[in-house]
CSV table of C-alpha atoms in Angstrom, one decimal:
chain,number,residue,atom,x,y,z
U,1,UNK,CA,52.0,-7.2,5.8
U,2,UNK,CA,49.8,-5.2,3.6
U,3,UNK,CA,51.6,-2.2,1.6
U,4,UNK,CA,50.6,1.5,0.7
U,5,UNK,CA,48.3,0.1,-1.8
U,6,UNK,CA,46.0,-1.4,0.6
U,7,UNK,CA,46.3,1.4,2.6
U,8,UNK,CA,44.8,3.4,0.2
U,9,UNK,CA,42.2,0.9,-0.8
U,10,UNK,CA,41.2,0.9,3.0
U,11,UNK,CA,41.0,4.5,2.5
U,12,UNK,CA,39.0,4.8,0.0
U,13,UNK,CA,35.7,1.9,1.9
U,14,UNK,CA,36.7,4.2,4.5
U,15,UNK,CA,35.6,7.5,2.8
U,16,UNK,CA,32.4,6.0,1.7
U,17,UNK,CA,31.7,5.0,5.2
U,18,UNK,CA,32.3,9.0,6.0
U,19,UNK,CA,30.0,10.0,3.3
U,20,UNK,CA,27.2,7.9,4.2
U,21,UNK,CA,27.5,9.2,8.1
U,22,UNK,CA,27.6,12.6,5.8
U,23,UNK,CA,24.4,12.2,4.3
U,24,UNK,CA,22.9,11.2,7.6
U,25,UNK,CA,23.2,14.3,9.0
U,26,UNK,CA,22.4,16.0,5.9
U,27,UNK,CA,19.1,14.5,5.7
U,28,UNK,CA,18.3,14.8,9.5
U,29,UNK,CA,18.9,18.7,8.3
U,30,UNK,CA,16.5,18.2,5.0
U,31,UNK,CA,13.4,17.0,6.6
U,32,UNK,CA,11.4,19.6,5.7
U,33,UNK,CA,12.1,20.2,2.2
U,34,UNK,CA,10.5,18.5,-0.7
U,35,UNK,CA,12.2,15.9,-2.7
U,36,UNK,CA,13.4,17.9,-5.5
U,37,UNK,CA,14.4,20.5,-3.2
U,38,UNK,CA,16.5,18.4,-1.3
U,39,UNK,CA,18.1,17.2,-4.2
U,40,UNK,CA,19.0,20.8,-5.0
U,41,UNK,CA,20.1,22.2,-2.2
U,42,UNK,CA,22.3,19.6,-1.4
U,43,UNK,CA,26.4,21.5,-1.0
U,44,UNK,CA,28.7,19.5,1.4
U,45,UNK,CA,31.4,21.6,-0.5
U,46,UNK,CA,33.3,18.2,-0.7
U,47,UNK,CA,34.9,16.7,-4.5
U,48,UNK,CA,34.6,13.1,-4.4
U,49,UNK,CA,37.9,10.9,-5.7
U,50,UNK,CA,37.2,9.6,-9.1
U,51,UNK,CA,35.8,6.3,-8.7
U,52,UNK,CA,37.1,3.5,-10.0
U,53,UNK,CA,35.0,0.1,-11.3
U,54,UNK,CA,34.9,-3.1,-9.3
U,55,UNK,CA,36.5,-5.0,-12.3
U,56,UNK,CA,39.7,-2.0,-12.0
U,57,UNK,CA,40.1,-3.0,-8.3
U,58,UNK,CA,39.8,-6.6,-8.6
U,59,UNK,CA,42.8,-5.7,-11.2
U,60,UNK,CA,44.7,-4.1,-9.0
U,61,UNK,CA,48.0,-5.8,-7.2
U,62,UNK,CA,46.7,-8.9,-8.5
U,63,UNK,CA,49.7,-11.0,-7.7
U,64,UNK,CA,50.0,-10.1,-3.8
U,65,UNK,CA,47.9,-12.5,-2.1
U,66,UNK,CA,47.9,-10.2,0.9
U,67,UNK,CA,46.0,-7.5,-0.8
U,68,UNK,CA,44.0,-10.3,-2.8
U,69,UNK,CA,42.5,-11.3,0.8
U,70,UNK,CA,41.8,-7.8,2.2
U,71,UNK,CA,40.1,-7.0,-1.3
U,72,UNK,CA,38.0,-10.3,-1.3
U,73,UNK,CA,37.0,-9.7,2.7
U,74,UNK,CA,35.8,-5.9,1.7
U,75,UNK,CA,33.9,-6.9,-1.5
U,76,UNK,CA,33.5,-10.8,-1.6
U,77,UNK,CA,34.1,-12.6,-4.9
U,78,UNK,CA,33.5,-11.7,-8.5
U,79,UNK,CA,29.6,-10.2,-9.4
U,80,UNK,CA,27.5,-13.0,-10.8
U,81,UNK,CA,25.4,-9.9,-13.4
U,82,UNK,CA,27.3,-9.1,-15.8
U,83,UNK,CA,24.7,-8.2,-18.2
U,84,UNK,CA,24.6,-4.6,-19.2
U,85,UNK,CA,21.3,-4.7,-19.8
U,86,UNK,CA,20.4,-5.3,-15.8
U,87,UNK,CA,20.3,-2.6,-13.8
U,88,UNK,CA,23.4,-2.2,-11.2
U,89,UNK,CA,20.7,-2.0,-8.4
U,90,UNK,CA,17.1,-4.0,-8.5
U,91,UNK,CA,14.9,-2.5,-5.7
U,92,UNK,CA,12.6,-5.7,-5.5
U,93,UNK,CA,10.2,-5.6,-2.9
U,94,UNK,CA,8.6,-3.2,-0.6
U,95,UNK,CA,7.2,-4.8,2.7
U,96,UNK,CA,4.9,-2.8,5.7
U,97,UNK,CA,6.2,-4.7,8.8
U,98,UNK,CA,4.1,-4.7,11.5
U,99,UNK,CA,3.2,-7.1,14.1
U,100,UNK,CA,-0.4,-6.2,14.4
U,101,UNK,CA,-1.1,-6.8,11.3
U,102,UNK,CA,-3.4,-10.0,10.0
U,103,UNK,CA,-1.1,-10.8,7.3
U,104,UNK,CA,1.4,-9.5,5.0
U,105,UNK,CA,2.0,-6.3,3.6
U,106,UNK,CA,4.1,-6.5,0.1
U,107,UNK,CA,4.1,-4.4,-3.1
U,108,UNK,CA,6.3,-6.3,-5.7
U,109,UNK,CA,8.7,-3.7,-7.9
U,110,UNK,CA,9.4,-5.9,-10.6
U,111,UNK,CA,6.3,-5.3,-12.7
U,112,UNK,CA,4.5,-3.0,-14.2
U,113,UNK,CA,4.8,0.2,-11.9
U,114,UNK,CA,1.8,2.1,-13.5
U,115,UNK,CA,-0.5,-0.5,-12.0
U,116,UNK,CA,1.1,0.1,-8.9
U,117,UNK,CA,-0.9,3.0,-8.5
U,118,UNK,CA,-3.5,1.4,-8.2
U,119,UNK,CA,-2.1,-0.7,-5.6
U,120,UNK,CA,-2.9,0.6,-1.8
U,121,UNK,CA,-1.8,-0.9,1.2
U,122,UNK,CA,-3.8,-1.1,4.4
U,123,UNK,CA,-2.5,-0.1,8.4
U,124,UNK,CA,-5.4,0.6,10.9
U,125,UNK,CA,-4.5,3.8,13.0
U,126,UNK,CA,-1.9,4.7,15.5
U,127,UNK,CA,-0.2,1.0,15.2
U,128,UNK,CA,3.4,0.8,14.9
U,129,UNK,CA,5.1,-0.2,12.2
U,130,UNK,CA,8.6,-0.5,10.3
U,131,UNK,CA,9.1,-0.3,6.1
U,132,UNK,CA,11.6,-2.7,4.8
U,133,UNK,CA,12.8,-2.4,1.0
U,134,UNK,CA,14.8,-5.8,-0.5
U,135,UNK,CA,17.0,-4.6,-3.3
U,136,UNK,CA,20.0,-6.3,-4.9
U,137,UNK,CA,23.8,-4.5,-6.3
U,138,UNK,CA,24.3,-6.7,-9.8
U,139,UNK,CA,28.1,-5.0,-10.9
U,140,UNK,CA,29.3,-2.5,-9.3
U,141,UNK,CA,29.8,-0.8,-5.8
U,142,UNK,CA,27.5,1.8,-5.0
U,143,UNK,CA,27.9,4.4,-2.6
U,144,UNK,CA,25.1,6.5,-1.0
U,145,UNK,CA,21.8,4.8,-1.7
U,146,UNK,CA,18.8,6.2,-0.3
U,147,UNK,CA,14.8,5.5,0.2
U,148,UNK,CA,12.6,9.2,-0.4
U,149,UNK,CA,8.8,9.0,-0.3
U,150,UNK,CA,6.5,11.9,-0.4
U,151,UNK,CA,3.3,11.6,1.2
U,152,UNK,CA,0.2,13.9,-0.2
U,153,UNK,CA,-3.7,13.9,0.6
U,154,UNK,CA,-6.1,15.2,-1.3
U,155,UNK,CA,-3.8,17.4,-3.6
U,156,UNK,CA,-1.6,19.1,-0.5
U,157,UNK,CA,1.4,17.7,0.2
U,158,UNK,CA,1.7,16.0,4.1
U,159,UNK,CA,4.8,14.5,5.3
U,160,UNK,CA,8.5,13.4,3.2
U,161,UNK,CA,10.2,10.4,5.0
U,162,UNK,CA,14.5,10.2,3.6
U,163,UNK,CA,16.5,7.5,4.7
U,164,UNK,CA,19.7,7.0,4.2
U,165,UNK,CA,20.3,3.5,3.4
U,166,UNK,CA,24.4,2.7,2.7
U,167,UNK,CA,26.8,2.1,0.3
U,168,UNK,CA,27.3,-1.7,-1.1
U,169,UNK,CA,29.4,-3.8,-3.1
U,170,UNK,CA,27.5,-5.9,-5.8
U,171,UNK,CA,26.5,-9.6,-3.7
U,172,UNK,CA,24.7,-12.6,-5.6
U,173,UNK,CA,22.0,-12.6,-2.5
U,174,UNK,CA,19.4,-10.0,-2.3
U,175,UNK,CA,20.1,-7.2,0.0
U,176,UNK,CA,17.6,-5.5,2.6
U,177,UNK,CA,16.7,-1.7,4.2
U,178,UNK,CA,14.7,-1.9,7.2
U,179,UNK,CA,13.4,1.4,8.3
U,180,UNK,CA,13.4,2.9,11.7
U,181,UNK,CA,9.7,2.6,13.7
U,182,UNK,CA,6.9,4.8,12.5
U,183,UNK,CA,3.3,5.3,13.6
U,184,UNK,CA,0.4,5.3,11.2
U,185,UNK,CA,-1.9,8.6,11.9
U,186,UNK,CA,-5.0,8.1,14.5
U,187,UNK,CA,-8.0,9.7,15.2
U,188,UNK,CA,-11.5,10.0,12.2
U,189,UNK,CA,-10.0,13.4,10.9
U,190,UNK,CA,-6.4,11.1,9.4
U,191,UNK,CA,-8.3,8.1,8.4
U,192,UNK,CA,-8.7,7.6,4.6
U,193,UNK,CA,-6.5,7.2,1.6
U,194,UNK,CA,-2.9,8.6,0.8
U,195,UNK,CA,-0.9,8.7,-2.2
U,196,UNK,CA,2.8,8.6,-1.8
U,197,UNK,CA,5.8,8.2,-4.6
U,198,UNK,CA,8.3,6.7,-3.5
U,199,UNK,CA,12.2,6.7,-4.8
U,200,UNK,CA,15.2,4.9,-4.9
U,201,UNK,CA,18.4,6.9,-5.4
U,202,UNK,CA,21.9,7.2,-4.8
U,203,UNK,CA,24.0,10.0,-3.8
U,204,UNK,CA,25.2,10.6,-7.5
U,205,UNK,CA,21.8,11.1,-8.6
U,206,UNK,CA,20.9,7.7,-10.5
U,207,UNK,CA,17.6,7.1,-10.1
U,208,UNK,CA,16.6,3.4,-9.6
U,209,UNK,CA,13.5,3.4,-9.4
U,210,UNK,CA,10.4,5.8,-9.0
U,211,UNK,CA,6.8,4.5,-8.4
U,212,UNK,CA,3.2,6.1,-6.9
U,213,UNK,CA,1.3,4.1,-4.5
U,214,UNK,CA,-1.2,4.2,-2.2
U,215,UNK,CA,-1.6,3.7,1.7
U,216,UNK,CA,-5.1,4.0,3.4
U,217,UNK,CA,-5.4,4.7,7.3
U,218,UNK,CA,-8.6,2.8,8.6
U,219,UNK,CA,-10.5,2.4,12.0
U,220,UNK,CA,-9.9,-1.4,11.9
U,221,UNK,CA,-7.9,-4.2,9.7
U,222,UNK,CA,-11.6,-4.6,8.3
């Protein structure tokens, strides 16, 4: 039988799970705003506990193989990265998934992001289709990660999409965020080209990654 320690270790995965339900309804309330409003306006009047490192809970109640069982179940075995030179979180990939399209629609996040602006992705108008985002958690858990992109034409901002995509324990095995359905603009007056910057972030504030890109809306795949 498990004892007050894993109670409170249950209690604590539990309180991220609240927080992330949290932020779902805080961003359903933020749609409007621009990123860097968002971020400042943010209040749930709520002190997170002090968090403690993956290494610190692995340490903890060590020799009772009940807890050892319930902590290995919640967060798997040891991180593989241990280099503190990788990031905790690697956003890898960006995919456009859509099943209209004649082939596939990936931006790779592992180079140079300056030349990503130059990069511009293709959907012909009104189809439906679903962003997916393949990341990776290297050391340690992470609570709170979410996907902002802000979408501009022509100098004036257009549309900001937030997603709130979890908290995770670090896994050897890549990780992935698949988007609810969108649809791409329609009709000659949306067509053309749209730059959007897209970021990665979690609910403390870190910053994984921030990139420009480009989407263009055409008549046809052509």
């Amino acid at each position: 039988m498990l004892g007050v320690d894993a109670c409170e270790f249950g209690g604590q995965v539990l309180e991220l799970l609240w927080l992330t339900m949290c932020y779902r309804g805080l961003m359903a309330d933020k749609k409007d705003l621009p990123i860097e409003e968002e971020e400042d306006e943010r209040n749930l009047n709520y002190k997170p506990p002090v968090q403690k490192s993956l290494e610190e809970i692995q340490e903890l109640d060590k020799d009772d193989e009940s807890l050892v069982k319930y902590k290995q179940t919640l967060l798997g075995s040891l991180p593989i990265t241990t280099d503190p030179s990788v990031p905790n979180v690697q956003v890898i990939r960006l995919t456009l998934l859509c099943d209209e399209a004649p082939g596939p629609m990936t931006m790779d996040l592992t180079g140079d992001l300056q030349a990503l602006r130059e990069k511009t992705l293709v959907l012909k108008e009104g189809v439906t289709f679903r962003l997916k985002i393949d990341f990776k958690v290297n050391r340690e858990i992470v609570a709170g990660l979410r996907y902002h992109h802000l979408i501009h034409r022509k100098g004036i901002n257009v549309n900001k999409v937030s997603y709130m995509v979890g908290s995770y324990g670090p896994k050897a095995e890549e990780l992935e965020f698949v988007s609810p359905l969108d649809e791409a603009p329609k009709g000659m007056m949306s067509r053309g080209q749209y730059g959007i910057r897209s970021r990665f972030i979690d609910d403390d504030k870190n910053v994984y990654l921030d990139w420009e890109w480009n989407l263009e809306v055409k008549k046809d795949w052509d």
